[in-house]
Short mmCIF file of C-alpha atoms in Angstrom, two decimals:
data_model
loop_
_atom_site.label_atom_id
_atom_site.label_comp_id
_atom_site.label_asym_id
_atom_site.label_seq_id
_atom_site.Cartn_x
_atom_site.Cartn_y
_atom_site.Cartn_z
CA UNK M 1 10.20 -0.85 -9.32
CA UNK M 2 13.90 -1.64 -9.26
CA UNK M 3 15.10 -3.57 -6.24
CA UNK M 4 11.59 -4.07 -4.90
CA UNK M 5 9.57 -7.26 -4.50
CA UNK M 6 5.92 -6.36 -4.67
CA UNK M 7 3.52 -8.38 -2.54
CA UNK M 8 0.02 -8.94 -3.96
CA UNK M 9 -3.20 -8.95 -1.98
CA UNK M 10 -5.02 -12.26 -1.54
CA UNK M 11 -7.59 -11.13 1.00
CA UNK M 12 -11.15 -12.24 0.44
CA UNK M 13 -13.55 -9.42 1.25
CA UNK M 14 -16.63 -10.56 3.13
CA UNK M 15 -19.58 -8.53 1.88
CA UNK M 16 -23.12 -9.16 3.07
CA UNK M 17 -24.70 -8.40 -0.31
CA UNK M 18 -22.91 -7.85 -3.62
CA UNK M 19 -24.00 -4.76 -5.51
CA UNK M 20 -25.22 -5.34 -9.07
CA UNK M 21 -22.19 -3.68 -10.62
CA UNK M 22 -19.61 -1.47 -8.98
CA UNK M 23 -21.62 1.68 -9.31
CA UNK M 24 -25.18 0.52 -8.76
CA UNK M 25 -26.74 1.37 -5.40
CA UNK M 26 -29.53 -0.36 -3.54
CA UNK M 27 -30.80 -0.14 0.01
CA UNK M 28 -32.78 -2.02 2.63
CA UNK M 29 -32.76 -0.32 6.00
CA UNK M 30 -35.58 -1.86 8.04
CA UNK M 31 -38.28 -2.78 5.54
CA UNK M 32 -41.78 -1.40 5.09
CA UNK M 33 -42.14 2.26 4.28
CA UNK M 34 -38.60 2.93 5.52
CA UNK M 35 -37.05 0.82 2.77
CA UNK M 36 -34.84 2.92 0.52
CA UNK M 37 -35.84 2.92 -3.13
CA UNK M 38 -33.58 0.98 -5.45
CA UNK M 39 -31.36 3.16 -7.59
CA UNK M 40 -29.60 1.95 -10.69
CA UNK M 41 -26.89 3.55 -12.75
CA UNK M 42 -25.10 5.34 -9.93
CA UNK M 43 -21.73 6.75 -10.92
CA UNK M 44 -18.54 7.85 -9.15
CA UNK M 45 -16.57 10.92 -10.13
CA UNK M 46 -13.03 10.86 -8.66
CA UNK M 47 -10.75 13.79 -7.91
CA UNK M 48 -7.67 14.65 -5.89
CA UNK M 49 -6.09 11.21 -6.25
CA UNK M 50 -2.90 11.14 -4.19
CA UNK M 51 -0.31 8.40 -3.85
CA UNK M 52 2.32 8.26 -1.12
CA UNK M 53 4.89 5.63 -0.24
CA UNK M 54 5.75 5.20 3.44
CA UNK M 55 8.80 3.48 4.87
CA UNK M 56 7.47 0.88 7.34
CA UNK M 57 10.54 -1.21 8.24
CA UNK M 58 14.31 -0.94 7.95
CA UNK M 59 17.28 -3.24 8.37
CA UNK M 60 20.43 -2.42 10.30
CA UNK M 61 23.38 -1.40 8.08
CA UNK M 62 24.40 -4.45 6.03
CA UNK M 63 28.11 -5.01 5.33
CA UNK M 64 29.59 -8.04 3.59
CA UNK M 65 33.36 -8.38 4.15
CA UNK M 66 33.50 -11.35 1.78
CA UNK M 67 31.31 -12.57 -1.06
CA UNK M 68 28.07 -14.04 0.20
CA UNK M 69 25.54 -15.85 -1.99
CA UNK M 70 22.49 -15.63 0.27
CA UNK M 71 21.38 -13.27 2.98
CA UNK M 72 18.42 -12.84 5.30
CA UNK M 73 17.80 -9.32 6.58
CA UNK M 74 15.63 -8.64 9.60
CA UNK M 75 13.52 -5.53 9.13
CA UNK M 76 12.74 -3.53 12.24
CA UNK M 77 9.46 -1.56 12.31
CA UNK M 78 9.76 2.17 11.70
CA UNK M 79 7.30 3.75 14.12
CA UNK M 80 4.11 2.21 15.47
CA UNK M 81 1.56 3.34 12.88
CA UNK M 82 -1.23 0.84 12.16
CA UNK M 83 -2.77 1.34 8.71
CA UNK M 84 -6.47 0.68 8.14
CA UNK M 85 -8.54 1.52 5.05
CA UNK M 86 -11.21 4.13 5.63
CA UNK M 87 -14.13 5.57 3.67
CA UNK M 88 -16.06 8.66 4.75
CA UNK M 89 -19.34 9.73 3.18
CA UNK M 90 -20.40 6.24 2.05
CA UNK M 91 -23.37 6.71 -0.33
CA UNK M 92 -26.77 5.52 0.89
CA UNK M 93 -27.33 1.94 -0.17
CA UNK M 94 -23.60 1.33 -0.81
CA UNK M 95 -20.82 0.12 1.48
CA UNK M 96 -17.15 0.91 2.07
CA UNK M 97 -15.98 -2.19 0.18
CA UNK M 98 -17.94 -1.16 -2.90
CA UNK M 99 -16.51 2.36 -2.83
CA UNK M 100 -12.95 1.02 -2.59
CA UNK M 101 -13.61 -1.39 -5.47
CA UNK M 102 -14.89 1.51 -7.57
CA UNK M 103 -11.68 3.43 -6.88
CA UNK M 104 -9.62 0.40 -7.89
CA UNK M 105 -11.52 0.19 -11.16
CA UNK M 106 -10.94 3.88 -11.78
CA UNK M 107 -7.19 3.50 -11.15
CA UNK M 108 -7.02 0.29 -13.23
CA UNK M 109 -4.98 -1.45 -10.54
CA UNK M 110 -3.55 -4.91 -11.19
CA UNK M 111 -4.57 -6.20 -7.76
CA UNK M 112 -7.52 -5.18 -5.54
CA UNK M 113 -6.95 -2.26 -3.21
CA UNK M 114 -6.90 -3.08 0.51
CA UNK M 115 -10.47 -3.55 1.74
CA UNK M 116 -12.21 -2.52 4.99
CA UNK M 117 -11.26 -5.72 6.85
CA UNK M 118 -7.51 -5.44 6.17
CA UNK M 119 -4.85 -4.06 8.51
CA UNK M 120 -1.15 -3.39 8.07
CA UNK M 121 0.70 -3.12 11.37
CA UNK M 122 4.35 -3.10 12.53
CA UNK M 123 5.87 -6.59 12.80
CA UNK M 124 8.94 -7.75 14.69
CA UNK M 125 9.28 -10.90 12.57
CA UNK M 126 9.58 -9.18 9.19
CA UNK M 127 12.46 -10.43 7.02
CA UNK M 128 13.77 -10.00 3.50
CA UNK M 129 15.70 -12.83 1.91
CA UNK M 130 18.10 -12.55 -1.01
CA UNK M 131 19.68 -15.47 -2.87
CA UNK M 132 20.87 -13.89 -6.09
CA UNK M 133 24.53 -13.55 -6.98
CA UNK M 134 27.55 -12.76 -4.82
CA UNK M 135 26.89 -10.00 -2.33
CA UNK M 136 29.87 -7.92 -1.33
CA UNK M 137 30.23 -4.53 0.32
CA UNK M 138 27.47 -2.33 1.76
CA UNK M 139 23.77 -3.01 1.22
CA UNK M 140 20.44 -1.67 2.48
CA UNK M 141 17.04 -3.26 2.90
CA UNK M 142 13.60 -1.87 3.69
CA UNK M 143 9.83 -2.44 3.57
CA UNK M 144 7.15 0.02 2.47
CA UNK M 145 3.44 0.54 1.94
CA UNK M 146 1.95 2.27 -1.13
CA UNK M 147 -0.87 4.46 0.13
CA UNK M 148 -3.56 5.95 -2.09
CA UNK M 149 -6.41 8.32 -1.28
CA UNK M 150 -9.00 10.17 -3.30
CA UNK M 151 -12.15 12.27 -3.06
CA UNK M 152 -15.33 11.16 -4.77
CA UNK M 153 -18.79 12.39 -5.72
CA UNK M 154 -21.42 9.68 -6.14
CA UNK M 155 -24.50 10.46 -8.21
CA UNK M 156 -27.44 8.07 -8.18
CA UNK M 157 -30.70 8.89 -9.97
CA UNK M 158 -32.24 12.24 -9.13
CA UNK M 159 -30.99 12.19 -5.54
CA UNK M 160 -28.54 14.63 -4.01
CA UNK M 161 -24.93 13.69 -4.93
CA UNK M 162 -22.94 12.17 -2.07
CA UNK M 163 -19.39 13.36 -1.43
CA UNK M 164 -16.74 11.38 0.41
CA UNK M 165 -13.12 10.37 0.79
CA UNK M 166 -11.21 7.07 0.51
CA UNK M 167 -7.86 6.19 2.07
CA UNK M 168 -6.39 2.74 1.44
CA UNK M 169 -3.30 1.18 -0.15
CA UNK M 170 -2.28 -0.55 -3.37
CA UNK M 171 0.17 -3.00 -1.82
CA UNK M 172 3.23 -3.55 0.32
CA UNK M 173 6.73 -4.65 -0.57
CA UNK M 174 10.36 -4.97 0.45
CA UNK M 175 13.64 -4.06 -1.19
CA UNK M 176 17.32 -5.01 -1.02
CA UNK M 177 20.05 -3.15 -2.93
CA UNK M 178 23.80 -2.48 -2.78
CA UNK M 179 24.70 1.00 -1.59
CA UNK M 180 26.45 1.47 -4.94
CA UNK M 181 22.98 1.57 -6.52
CA UNK M 182 20.28 4.11 -5.76
CA UNK M 183 16.64 3.10 -5.43
CA UNK M 184 13.94 4.57 -7.64
CA UNK M 185 11.51 4.47 -4.71
CA UNK M 186 11.00 7.10 -2.06
CA UNK M 187 11.16 4.55 0.76
CA UNK M 188 14.34 3.03 -0.65
CA UNK M 189 16.05 6.41 -0.79
CA UNK M 190 15.10 7.08 2.83
CA UNK M 191 16.49 3.67 3.80
CA UNK M 192 19.78 4.38 2.02
CA UNK M 193 20.08 7.74 3.73
CA UNK M 194 19.84 6.07 7.12
CA UNK M 195 21.95 2.94 6.59
CA UNK M 196 24.39 3.37 3.69
CA UNK M 197 27.91 4.79 4.19
CA UNK M 198 28.27 8.52 3.65
CA UNK M 199 29.44 9.21 0.13
CA UNK M 200 27.95 6.07 -1.42
CA UNK M 201 25.84 6.54 -4.54
CA UNK M 202 22.62 5.50 -2.81
CA UNK M 203 23.18 7.89 0.09
CA UNK M 204 24.07 10.76 -2.23
CA UNK M 205 21.11 10.37 -4.59
CA UNK M 206 18.53 12.03 -2.34
#
């Protein structure tokens, strides 16, 4: 992703009981005769996977009248949306964290998807720092979140398949580019449209 610094997730998910494998399902809901029977070999079938990048923060127009080696851009929140992972239709004996992990395995992501305990909210103290080369002319800077959602069908033993939906994100990041260069990201192009001079390559490449 040109011009983008990707931030990795380092959140430790607190799970009361680890499932024996991503797709196994077990249950204990009160003990005695009400205890759910253990089920092994459950599988997820995924469909309708959708990815969307959202612009979450934007700098004011950046203009360097003389060459500058380093720069720190303050990124103002775009809107007041608070992002939280969600899972509907969690299979019996499973949990939301396990479903999200199964989606991550299906997508072969490099870093874990955001788990149930994570939140991404607007921040007034969000900055992007650049210390590479001599900056001159017009620049733009932004932050974004990479959302992902999917539908699933979970089959476990001879039971009725469970259907549900996951909405989470793959990561967040920030970018900084000269207006003479267009971004290959949707959020970057939106940022250029709003802050680069009319007629610049970044503002034209929309």
